[in-house]
mmCIF file of C-alpha atoms (C1' of nucleotides) in Angstrom:
data_model
loop_
_atom_site.group_PDB
_atom_site.id
_atom_site.type_symbol
_atom_site.label_atom_id
_atom_site.label_comp_id
_atom_site.label_asym_id
_atom_site.label_seq_id
_atom_site.Cartn_x
_atom_site.Cartn_y
_atom_site.Cartn_z
ATOM 1 C CA MET A 1 184.248 100.443 93.968
ATOM 2 C CA THR A 2 184.077 97.034 94.682
ATOM 3 C CA ASP A 3 183.054 93.746 91.997
ATOM 4 C CA ASP A 4 182.329 91.489 95.466
ATOM 5 C CA LEU A 5 180.310 90.963 98.241
ATOM 6 C CA GLU A 6 182.794 93.174 101.693
ATOM 7 C CA THR A 7 181.427 91.066 104.531
ATOM 8 C CA GLU A 8 182.503 90.207 107.836
ATOM 9 C CA TYR A 9 181.730 86.874 107.658
ATOM 10 C CA PRO A 10 184.392 84.137 105.426
ATOM 11 C CA GLN A 11 181.897 82.261 104.382
ATOM 12 C CA PRO A 12 177.509 82.778 105.166
ATOM 13 C CA ALA A 13 178.137 79.729 107.278
ATOM 14 C CA GLU A 14 179.158 81.793 109.921
ATOM 15 C CA SER A 15 176.427 83.761 109.708
ATOM 16 C CA PRO A 16 173.947 83.230 112.975
ATOM 17 C CA GLY A 17 170.664 84.971 111.537
ATOM 18 C CA LEU A 18 171.632 82.752 108.339
ATOM 19 C CA MET A 19 172.591 79.844 109.789
ATOM 20 C CA LEU A 20 169.115 80.620 112.263
ATOM 21 C CA TRP A 21 167.313 81.205 109.366
ATOM 22 C CA ARG A 22 167.938 77.521 107.572
ATOM 23 C CA VAL A 23 167.777 75.943 110.282
ATOM 24 C CA THR A 24 163.804 76.129 110.907
ATOM 25 C CA ASN A 25 163.765 76.034 107.431
ATOM 26 C CA THR A 26 164.930 72.200 107.308
ATOM 27 C CA TRP A 27 162.590 72.414 111.598
ATOM 28 C CA GLN A 28 159.341 73.403 109.441
ATOM 29 C CA ARG A 29 159.538 71.056 106.554
ATOM 30 C CA ARG A 30 159.924 67.766 109.349
ATOM 31 C CA VAL A 31 157.253 69.271 111.422
ATOM 32 C CA ARG A 32 155.081 69.768 108.180
ATOM 33 C CA ALA A 33 155.792 66.365 107.183
ATOM 34 C CA VAL A 34 154.145 64.740 110.115
ATOM 35 C CA LEU A 35 151.198 66.975 110.493
ATOM 36 C CA ALA A 36 149.826 66.047 107.146
ATOM 37 C CA PRO A 37 148.770 62.719 107.827
ATOM 38 C CA HIS A 38 146.793 64.086 110.542
ATOM 39 C CA GLY A 39 145.076 67.205 108.774
ATOM 40 C CA ILE A 40 146.169 69.570 109.305
ATOM 41 C CA THR A 41 149.075 72.544 109.294
ATOM 42 C CA HIS A 42 151.728 73.622 111.794
ATOM 43 C CA VAL A 43 150.528 77.345 113.185
ATOM 44 C CA GLN A 44 146.673 75.084 113.674
ATOM 45 C CA PHE A 45 148.553 72.247 115.843
ATOM 46 C CA VAL A 46 150.162 75.579 117.346
ATOM 47 C CA LEU A 47 147.275 77.184 117.660
ATOM 48 C CA LEU A 48 145.376 74.030 119.112
ATOM 49 C CA ALA A 49 148.011 72.638 121.145
ATOM 50 C CA THR A 50 148.084 75.675 123.054
ATOM 51 C CA LEU A 51 144.735 75.835 123.601
ATOM 52 C CA THR A 52 144.790 71.621 124.779
ATOM 53 C CA TRP A 53 147.688 73.407 126.793
ATOM 54 C CA MET A 54 146.352 76.881 128.463
ATOM 55 C CA ASP A 55 144.512 76.549 132.245
ATOM 56 C CA ARG A 56 140.764 76.942 130.756
ATOM 57 C CA ASP A 57 138.960 78.441 134.327
ATOM 58 C CA GLN A 58 139.585 81.061 133.321
ATOM 59 C CA PRO A 59 138.094 82.228 129.540
ATOM 60 C CA VAL A 60 140.575 81.949 126.928
ATOM 61 C CA THR A 61 140.166 85.011 124.308
ATOM 62 C CA GLN A 62 141.915 84.583 121.037
ATOM 63 C CA ARG A 63 144.390 88.151 122.830
ATOM 64 C CA SER A 64 145.514 86.105 125.332
ATOM 65 C CA LEU A 65 145.109 82.537 122.505
ATOM 66 C CA ALA A 66 147.484 84.269 120.700
ATOM 67 C CA ASP A 67 149.871 86.294 123.374
ATOM 68 C CA HIS A 68 151.058 82.581 124.500
ATOM 69 C CA ALA A 69 151.485 81.240 121.478
ATOM 70 C CA GLY A 70 153.275 83.565 120.359
ATOM 71 C CA ILE A 71 151.672 83.884 117.035
ATOM 72 C CA ASP A 72 149.640 87.388 115.818
ATOM 73 C CA ILE A 73 146.573 88.186 116.164
ATOM 74 C CA MET A 74 145.831 88.061 112.657
ATOM 75 C CA MET A 75 147.041 85.053 111.894
ATOM 76 C CA THR A 76 145.375 83.242 115.035
ATOM 77 C CA SER A 77 141.694 85.500 114.209
ATOM 78 C CA GLN A 78 141.671 82.739 110.477
ATOM 79 C CA VAL A 79 143.395 79.831 111.720
ATOM 80 C CA VAL A 80 141.293 79.719 114.882
ATOM 81 C CA ARG A 81 138.177 80.581 112.666
ATOM 82 C CA VAL A 82 139.862 77.107 110.085
ATOM 83 C CA LEU A 83 140.286 74.938 113.214
ATOM 84 C CA GLU A 84 135.633 75.884 114.137
ATOM 85 C CA ALA A 85 135.164 75.210 110.892
ATOM 86 C CA LYS A 86 137.066 71.482 110.480
ATOM 87 C CA GLY A 87 135.364 71.358 114.300
ATOM 88 C CA TYR A 88 138.076 70.858 116.772
ATOM 89 C CA ILE A 89 137.670 74.298 118.391
ATOM 90 C CA THR A 90 134.325 76.147 119.385
ATOM 91 C CA ARG A 91 134.268 79.959 119.704
ATOM 92 C CA HIS A 92 131.039 81.667 122.289
ATOM 93 C CA ALA A 93 130.826 85.380 123.152
ATOM 94 C CA HIS A 94 132.523 86.236 125.697
ATOM 95 C CA PRO A 95 130.066 86.512 128.882
ATOM 96 C CA ALA A 96 131.115 90.204 131.017
ATOM 97 C CA ASP A 97 132.861 91.859 127.268
ATOM 98 C CA ARG A 98 130.649 91.530 123.921
ATOM 99 C CA ARG A 99 133.752 92.904 122.139
ATOM 100 C CA ALA A 100 135.412 89.161 123.554
ATOM 101 C CA ILE A 101 135.540 85.803 121.887
ATOM 102 C CA ILE A 102 135.766 82.736 124.371
ATOM 103 C CA LEU A 103 137.590 79.701 122.749
ATOM 104 C CA SER A 104 137.447 76.497 123.365
ATOM 105 C CA PRO A 105 138.620 72.990 122.691
ATOM 106 C CA THR A 106 136.679 70.125 121.545
ATOM 107 C CA PRO A 107 136.908 67.152 122.367
ATOM 108 C CA ALA A 108 137.989 66.257 118.857
ATOM 109 C CA GLY A 109 140.321 69.306 119.169
ATOM 110 C CA ILE A 110 142.134 67.631 122.435
ATOM 111 C CA ASP A 111 142.464 64.153 120.956
ATOM 112 C CA LEU A 112 144.239 65.293 118.258
ATOM 113 C CA ALA A 113 146.087 67.908 119.975
ATOM 114 C CA ASN A 114 146.972 64.785 121.682
ATOM 115 C CA ARG A 115 147.934 63.060 119.354
ATOM 116 C CA ALA A 116 149.565 64.828 116.612
ATOM 117 C CA ASN A 117 152.457 66.495 119.949
ATOM 118 C CA VAL A 118 152.998 62.738 119.983
ATOM 119 C CA ASP A 119 154.265 62.939 116.025
ATOM 120 C CA VAL A 120 155.770 66.813 117.213
ATOM 121 C CA GLU A 121 157.582 65.767 120.034
ATOM 122 C CA ALA A 122 159.439 62.436 118.323
ATOM 123 C CA VAL A 123 160.636 64.741 115.811
ATOM 124 C CA ASP A 124 161.790 67.802 117.896
ATOM 125 C CA ARG A 125 163.957 64.724 119.802
ATOM 126 C CA SER A 126 165.071 63.418 116.108
ATOM 127 C CA TYR A 127 165.688 66.382 114.898
ATOM 128 C CA PHE A 128 167.890 67.819 117.729
ATOM 129 C CA SER A 129 169.782 65.136 118.628
ATOM 130 C CA ALA A 130 172.225 65.990 115.770
ATOM 131 C CA LEU A 131 173.120 68.798 118.761
ATOM 132 C CA GLY A 132 175.396 65.397 119.664
ATOM 133 C CA SER A 133 178.104 66.487 122.621
ATOM 134 C CA THR A 134 176.925 70.297 122.633
ATOM 135 C CA PRO A 135 174.162 70.121 125.775
ATOM 136 C CA LYS A 136 170.251 70.139 124.450
ATOM 137 C CA ALA A 137 170.098 73.172 127.668
ATOM 138 C CA THR A 138 172.213 75.168 126.136
ATOM 139 C CA PHE A 139 170.928 76.146 122.778
ATOM 140 C CA ILE A 140 167.440 76.293 124.569
ATOM 141 C CA HIS A 141 169.042 78.517 126.581
ATOM 142 C CA CYS A 142 169.968 80.340 123.760
ATOM 143 C CA LEU A 143 166.764 80.692 122.284
ATOM 144 C CA GLN A 144 165.161 81.761 125.657
ATOM 145 C CA GLN A 145 167.320 84.752 126.149
ATOM 146 C CA LEU A 146 167.594 86.470 122.661
ATOM 147 C CA ASN A 147 162.957 85.329 122.607
ATOM 148 C CA ASP A 148 163.447 87.507 125.841
ATOM 149 C CA ALA A 149 164.996 89.924 124.665
ATOM 150 C CA GLN A 150 162.216 90.470 121.784
ATOM 151 C CA THR A 151 159.866 90.381 123.998
ATOM 152 C CA GLY A 152 161.063 93.149 126.638
ATOM 153 C CA THR A 153 161.618 90.357 129.758
ATOM 154 C CA MET B 1 141.195 59.744 128.403
ATOM 155 C CA THR B 2 142.278 63.829 128.997
ATOM 156 C CA ASP B 3 141.225 67.181 128.673
ATOM 157 C CA ASP B 4 144.423 68.392 128.726
ATOM 158 C CA LEU B 5 147.877 68.148 126.986
ATOM 159 C CA GLU B 6 150.101 65.213 128.056
ATOM 160 C CA THR B 7 153.663 66.930 126.839
ATOM 161 C CA GLU B 8 157.371 66.446 128.334
ATOM 162 C CA TYR B 9 157.526 69.943 128.514
ATOM 163 C CA PRO B 10 156.552 71.644 131.532
ATOM 164 C CA GLN B 11 156.233 75.037 129.732
ATOM 165 C CA PRO B 12 156.500 75.870 126.283
ATOM 166 C CA ALA B 13 159.634 78.056 126.233
ATOM 167 C CA GLU B 14 161.513 74.691 127.097
ATOM 168 C CA SER B 15 160.357 73.137 123.472
ATOM 169 C CA PRO B 16 163.672 74.180 121.619
ATOM 170 C CA GLY B 17 161.550 73.591 118.202
ATOM 171 C CA LEU B 18 158.598 75.950 119.477
ATOM 172 C CA MET B 19 161.929 78.817 120.694
ATOM 173 C CA LEU B 20 163.080 78.080 117.694
ATOM 174 C CA TRP B 21 160.534 79.346 115.900
ATOM 175 C CA ARG B 22 159.813 82.122 117.028
ATOM 176 C CA VAL B 23 163.423 83.788 116.867
ATOM 177 C CA THR B 24 163.903 82.819 113.662
ATOM 178 C CA ASN B 25 160.805 85.201 113.151
ATOM 179 C CA THR B 26 161.205 88.264 115.266
ATOM 180 C CA TRP B 27 164.603 88.238 113.749
ATOM 181 C CA GLN B 28 163.305 88.517 110.390
ATOM 182 C CA ARG B 29 160.915 90.748 111.464
ATOM 183 C CA ARG B 30 164.626 92.952 112.042
ATOM 184 C CA VAL B 31 165.809 92.359 109.045
ATOM 185 C CA ARG B 32 162.923 92.862 106.381
ATOM 186 C CA ALA B 33 162.044 96.571 108.947
ATOM 187 C CA VAL B 34 166.137 97.403 107.622
ATOM 188 C CA LEU B 35 165.839 95.941 104.009
ATOM 189 C CA ALA B 36 162.674 98.093 103.227
ATOM 190 C CA PRO B 37 164.784 100.985 102.590
ATOM 191 C CA HIS B 38 166.548 99.355 100.208
ATOM 192 C CA GLY B 39 163.207 98.491 98.453
ATOM 193 C CA ILE B 40 164.104 94.830 98.482
ATOM 194 C CA THR B 41 162.950 91.405 100.487
ATOM 195 C CA HIS B 42 165.068 89.074 102.739
ATOM 196 C CA VAL B 43 165.333 86.478 99.696
ATOM 197 C CA GLN B 44 165.970 88.562 97.184
ATOM 198 C CA PHE B 45 168.265 89.598 99.076
ATOM 199 C CA VAL B 46 169.920 86.288 100.170
ATOM 200 C CA LEU B 47 170.019 85.819 96.004
ATOM 201 C CA LEU B 48 172.468 89.025 95.413
ATOM 202 C CA ALA B 49 173.920 88.915 98.236
ATOM 203 C CA THR B 50 175.657 85.494 97.846
ATOM 204 C CA LEU B 51 175.629 85.419 93.838
ATOM 205 C CA THR B 52 177.405 87.992 94.653
ATOM 206 C CA TRP B 53 179.797 87.046 97.288
ATOM 207 C CA MET B 54 180.925 83.877 95.027
ATOM 208 C CA ASP B 55 183.323 83.201 93.132
ATOM 209 C CA ARG B 56 182.325 83.841 89.106
ATOM 210 C CA ASP B 57 185.277 83.096 87.230
ATOM 211 C CA GLN B 58 182.568 79.985 86.618
ATOM 212 C CA PRO B 59 179.285 80.413 85.535
ATOM 213 C CA VAL B 60 176.495 80.309 87.735
ATOM 214 C CA THR B 61 173.318 79.138 87.224
ATOM 215 C CA GLN B 62 170.025 79.248 88.730
ATOM 216 C CA ARG B 63 170.492 75.715 90.562
ATOM 217 C CA SER B 64 174.203 76.764 91.854
ATOM 218 C CA LEU B 65 172.566 80.220 93.279
ATOM 219 C CA ALA B 66 169.570 77.961 94.508
ATOM 220 C CA ASP B 67 172.363 75.441 96.048
ATOM 221 C CA HIS B 68 174.258 78.395 97.853
ATOM 222 C CA ALA B 69 171.906 80.326 98.947
ATOM 223 C CA GLY B 70 169.696 76.841 100.601
ATOM 224 C CA ILE B 71 166.376 78.539 98.443
ATOM 225 C CA ASP B 72 165.083 76.639 96.960
ATOM 226 C CA ILE B 73 164.882 75.995 93.133
ATOM 227 C CA MET B 74 161.591 77.661 92.516
ATOM 228 C CA MET B 75 162.069 80.610 94.406
ATOM 229 C CA THR B 76 164.730 80.972 92.822
ATOM 230 C CA SER B 77 164.142 81.015 90.182
ATOM 231 C CA GLN B 78 160.724 83.610 90.315
ATOM 232 C CA VAL B 79 163.029 85.959 92.532
ATOM 233 C CA VAL B 80 165.980 86.335 90.200
ATOM 234 C CA ARG B 81 163.364 87.657 87.191
ATOM 235 C CA VAL B 82 162.407 90.302 90.133
ATOM 236 C CA LEU B 83 165.939 91.287 90.543
ATOM 237 C CA GLU B 84 166.906 90.650 86.747
ATOM 238 C CA ALA B 85 163.369 93.774 86.394
ATOM 239 C CA LYS B 86 164.374 95.719 88.794
ATOM 240 C CA GLY B 87 168.083 95.893 87.077
ATOM 241 C CA TYR B 88 169.935 93.941 89.639
ATOM 242 C CA ILE B 89 171.376 90.888 88.179
ATOM 243 C CA THR B 90 171.471 89.951 84.317
ATOM 244 C CA ARG B 91 170.022 86.387 82.950
ATOM 245 C CA HIS B 92 172.061 85.162 79.708
ATOM 246 C CA ALA B 93 172.064 81.797 78.096
ATOM 247 C CA HIS B 94 174.885 79.465 79.345
ATOM 248 C CA PRO B 95 177.295 78.329 75.945
ATOM 249 C CA ALA B 96 177.131 75.238 76.833
ATOM 250 C CA ASP B 97 174.403 73.943 78.249
ATOM 251 C CA ARG B 98 171.519 75.270 76.504
ATOM 252 C CA ARG B 99 169.174 74.780 79.996
ATOM 253 C CA ALA B 100 171.045 76.676 82.004
ATOM 254 C CA ILE B 101 171.121 80.226 82.730
ATOM 255 C CA ILE B 102 173.954 82.280 83.615
ATOM 256 C CA LEU B 103 173.595 84.956 86.625
ATOM 257 C CA SER B 104 175.301 87.790 87.494
ATOM 258 C CA PRO B 105 175.021 91.154 89.461
ATOM 259 C CA THR B 106 175.032 94.905 87.206
ATOM 260 C CA PRO B 107 176.903 97.114 89.221
ATOM 261 C CA ALA B 108 173.599 98.484 90.653
ATOM 262 C CA GLY B 109 173.234 95.312 91.918
ATOM 263 C CA ILE B 110 177.041 94.964 93.148
ATOM 264 C CA ASP B 111 176.568 98.294 95.017
ATOM 265 C CA LEU B 112 172.961 97.835 96.432
ATOM 266 C CA ALA B 113 174.196 93.903 97.767
ATOM 267 C CA ASN B 114 177.058 96.469 99.605
ATOM 268 C CA ARG B 115 175.103 98.827 101.418
ATOM 269 C CA ALA B 116 172.448 96.420 102.356
ATOM 270 C CA ASN B 117 174.823 94.530 103.617
ATOM 271 C CA VAL B 118 175.857 96.990 106.239
ATOM 272 C CA ASP B 119 172.013 97.200 107.922
ATOM 273 C CA VAL B 120 172.091 93.468 107.747
ATOM 274 C CA GLU B 121 175.577 93.065 109.917
ATOM 275 C CA ALA B 122 174.186 95.821 111.942
ATOM 276 C CA VAL B 123 171.267 93.814 112.957
ATOM 277 C CA ASP B 124 172.686 91.053 113.420
ATOM 278 C CA ARG B 125 175.545 92.083 115.925
ATOM 279 C CA SER B 126 172.895 93.875 117.917
ATOM 280 C CA TYR B 127 169.995 91.478 117.455
ATOM 281 C CA PHE B 128 172.458 88.613 118.979
ATOM 282 C CA SER B 129 174.178 90.712 121.498
ATOM 283 C CA ALA B 130 171.378 89.692 123.682
ATOM 284 C CA LEU B 131 173.662 86.082 123.795
ATOM 285 C CA GLY B 132 175.407 87.986 126.712
ATOM 286 C CA SER B 133 177.726 86.092 129.080
ATOM 287 C CA THR B 134 177.070 82.554 125.986
ATOM 288 C CA PRO B 135 179.693 83.234 124.171
ATOM 289 C CA LYS B 136 178.143 83.690 119.877
ATOM 290 C CA ALA B 137 180.303 81.293 119.006
ATOM 291 C CA THR B 138 178.921 78.121 120.778
ATOM 292 C CA PHE B 139 175.291 79.089 119.632
ATOM 293 C CA ILE B 140 176.217 79.082 115.689
ATOM 294 C CA HIS B 141 177.782 76.005 116.188
ATOM 295 C CA CYS B 142 174.314 74.402 117.544
ATOM 296 C CA LEU B 143 173.124 75.550 113.990
ATOM 297 C CA GLN B 144 175.475 74.597 111.631
ATOM 298 C CA GLN B 145 175.144 71.735 113.410
ATOM 299 C CA LEU B 146 171.902 70.877 113.009
ATOM 300 C CA ASN B 147 172.270 72.288 109.189
ATOM 301 C CA ASP B 148 175.078 70.210 108.515
ATOM 302 C CA ALA B 149 172.915 67.187 110.009
ATOM 303 C CA GLN B 150 169.545 67.946 107.217
ATOM 304 C CA THR B 151 172.490 68.752 104.206
ATOM 305 C CA GLY B 152 174.114 65.075 104.849
ATOM 306 C CA THR B 153 177.530 66.517 105.541
ATOM 307 C "C1'" DT C 1 167.174 59.216 82.256
ATOM 308 C "C1'" DA C 2 168.708 62.307 84.994
ATOM 309 C "C1'" DA C 3 168.963 67.907 85.080
ATOM 310 C "C1'" DG C 4 167.830 72.902 84.074
ATOM 311 C "C1'" DA C 5 164.307 75.852 84.671
ATOM 312 C "C1'" DT C 6 159.404 76.843 84.941
ATOM 313 C "C1'" DT C 7 154.386 77.181 86.290
ATOM 314 C "C1'" DG C 8 150.179 77.491 89.493
ATOM 315 C "C1'" DA C 9 148.118 76.637 93.615
ATOM 316 C "C1'" DC C 10 147.868 76.488 98.520
ATOM 317 C "C1'" DT C 11 149.544 78.176 103.261
ATOM 318 C "C1'" DG C 12 151.779 81.438 106.194
ATOM 319 C "C1'" DC C 13 153.237 85.580 107.805
ATOM 320 C "C1'" DT C 14 153.277 89.996 107.762
ATOM 321 C "C1'" DC C 15 151.515 95.394 107.404
ATOM 322 C "C1'" DA C 16 147.545 99.063 106.599
ATOM 323 C "C1'" DA C 17 142.956 99.958 107.264
ATOM 324 C "C1'" DT C 18 138.466 99.483 109.636
ATOM 325 C "C1'" DC C 19 134.484 97.828 112.642
ATOM 326 C "C1'" DT C 20 132.422 97.516 117.324
ATOM 327 C "C1'" DT C 21 132.877 97.592 121.522
ATOM 328 C "C1'" DA C 22 134.346 98.950 126.632
ATOM 329 C "C1'" DT D 1 140.942 106.877 123.654
ATOM 330 C "C1'" DA D 2 142.127 101.874 123.984
ATOM 331 C "C1'" DA D 3 140.839 96.719 122.935
ATOM 332 C "C1'" DG D 4 139.221 92.931 120.894
ATOM 333 C "C1'" DA D 5 138.464 91.229 116.585
ATOM 334 C "C1'" DT D 6 138.498 91.497 111.324
ATOM 335 C "C1'" DT D 7 139.655 92.333 106.167
ATOM 336 C "C1'" DG D 8 142.380 93.181 102.090
ATOM 337 C "C1'" DA D 9 146.829 93.247 99.995
ATOM 338 C "C1'" DG D 10 151.587 91.276 99.264
ATOM 339 C "C1'" DC D 11 156.558 88.326 99.481
ATOM 340 C "C1'" DA D 12 158.067 83.953 101.192
ATOM 341 C "C1'" DG D 13 158.201 79.006 101.495
ATOM 342 C "C1'" DT D 14 156.391 74.554 99.445
ATOM 343 C "C1'" DC D 15 154.347 71.122 96.328
ATOM 344 C "C1'" DA D 16 152.336 68.896 92.437
ATOM 345 C "C1'" DA D 17 153.291 68.982 87.516
ATOM 346 C "C1'" DT D 18 155.327 70.797 83.063
ATOM 347 C "C1'" DC D 19 158.417 71.813 79.540
ATOM 348 C "C1'" DT D 20 162.520 71.530 77.252
ATOM 349 C "C1'" DT D 21 167.419 69.444 76.281
ATOM 350 C "C1'" DA D 22 171.809 66.251 78.239
#
DNA sequence: TAAGATTGACTGCTCAATCTTA
DNA sequence: TAAGATTGAGCAGTCAATCTTA
């Protein structure tokens, strides 16, 4: 029939999905680079920072941390034990639910989360400054709409 | 010092990097799901579709395919041989440069690229329709600015 | 020296399946 | 039955190192 690709996009750069994927990959590389000196990976940072940020007056289970961080429960299970082994998180039995595990950041974990967060937020400012004249708020609004549509909000 | 996270974002959803990462992950899940019946992964599809789309009057080396697809050269090296094993691509010696390898899609590869592309473009239309009143062009423009800033354009 | 390509190792993300307890 | 957690397997993405040829 054809020996070419029949597409609605004259150029790949006009495909929103493809561009989204490329941009995320370059952003991830930047984040990974600034986290490396701290000795943690991106997912480890997100979970540790989210746990530190969350209100811990109520017990935080792995399930609730996973939901807040937007990371799936299997990944959370694995990474949380890595963070425990590194001394940044403690895992204790839930007093009322014997299936559940309560998570708390250690003082070292809270300290690391804050030090690493300074560098990550600096990367974000630098990376997204390329938006130039387009208000950053417009871009974030787009992302929030797309995210909400998936999470059923 | 503190037992909380000191951040410039009152809510995680206001962090552009975090939202970018979440949105890409959900988009990737959707794409993976529609490609599964075709028996190929996302990266395999991107490389096969890019090769099919590229002008092949000039010999296409792995390096040039990797550059056009925005995929790193090691990943390209691995996946291209998978595509060859599946019968979607042929690899031949470059006539003038004995280091290089010339890639061509087979008729089966061209056919698969076109069939799969229909489904992937349908996912994109569906997924990004959530942008609602915000023009999709605005979102793509943001992504292009971010991408160009990284590639030195 | 540089460029095209490859290998091995490690983390990330997902899926299917399982185990235990509510 | 459902919910919290875990394990194992497979593909994705990156890095360091290597090999061959320009």
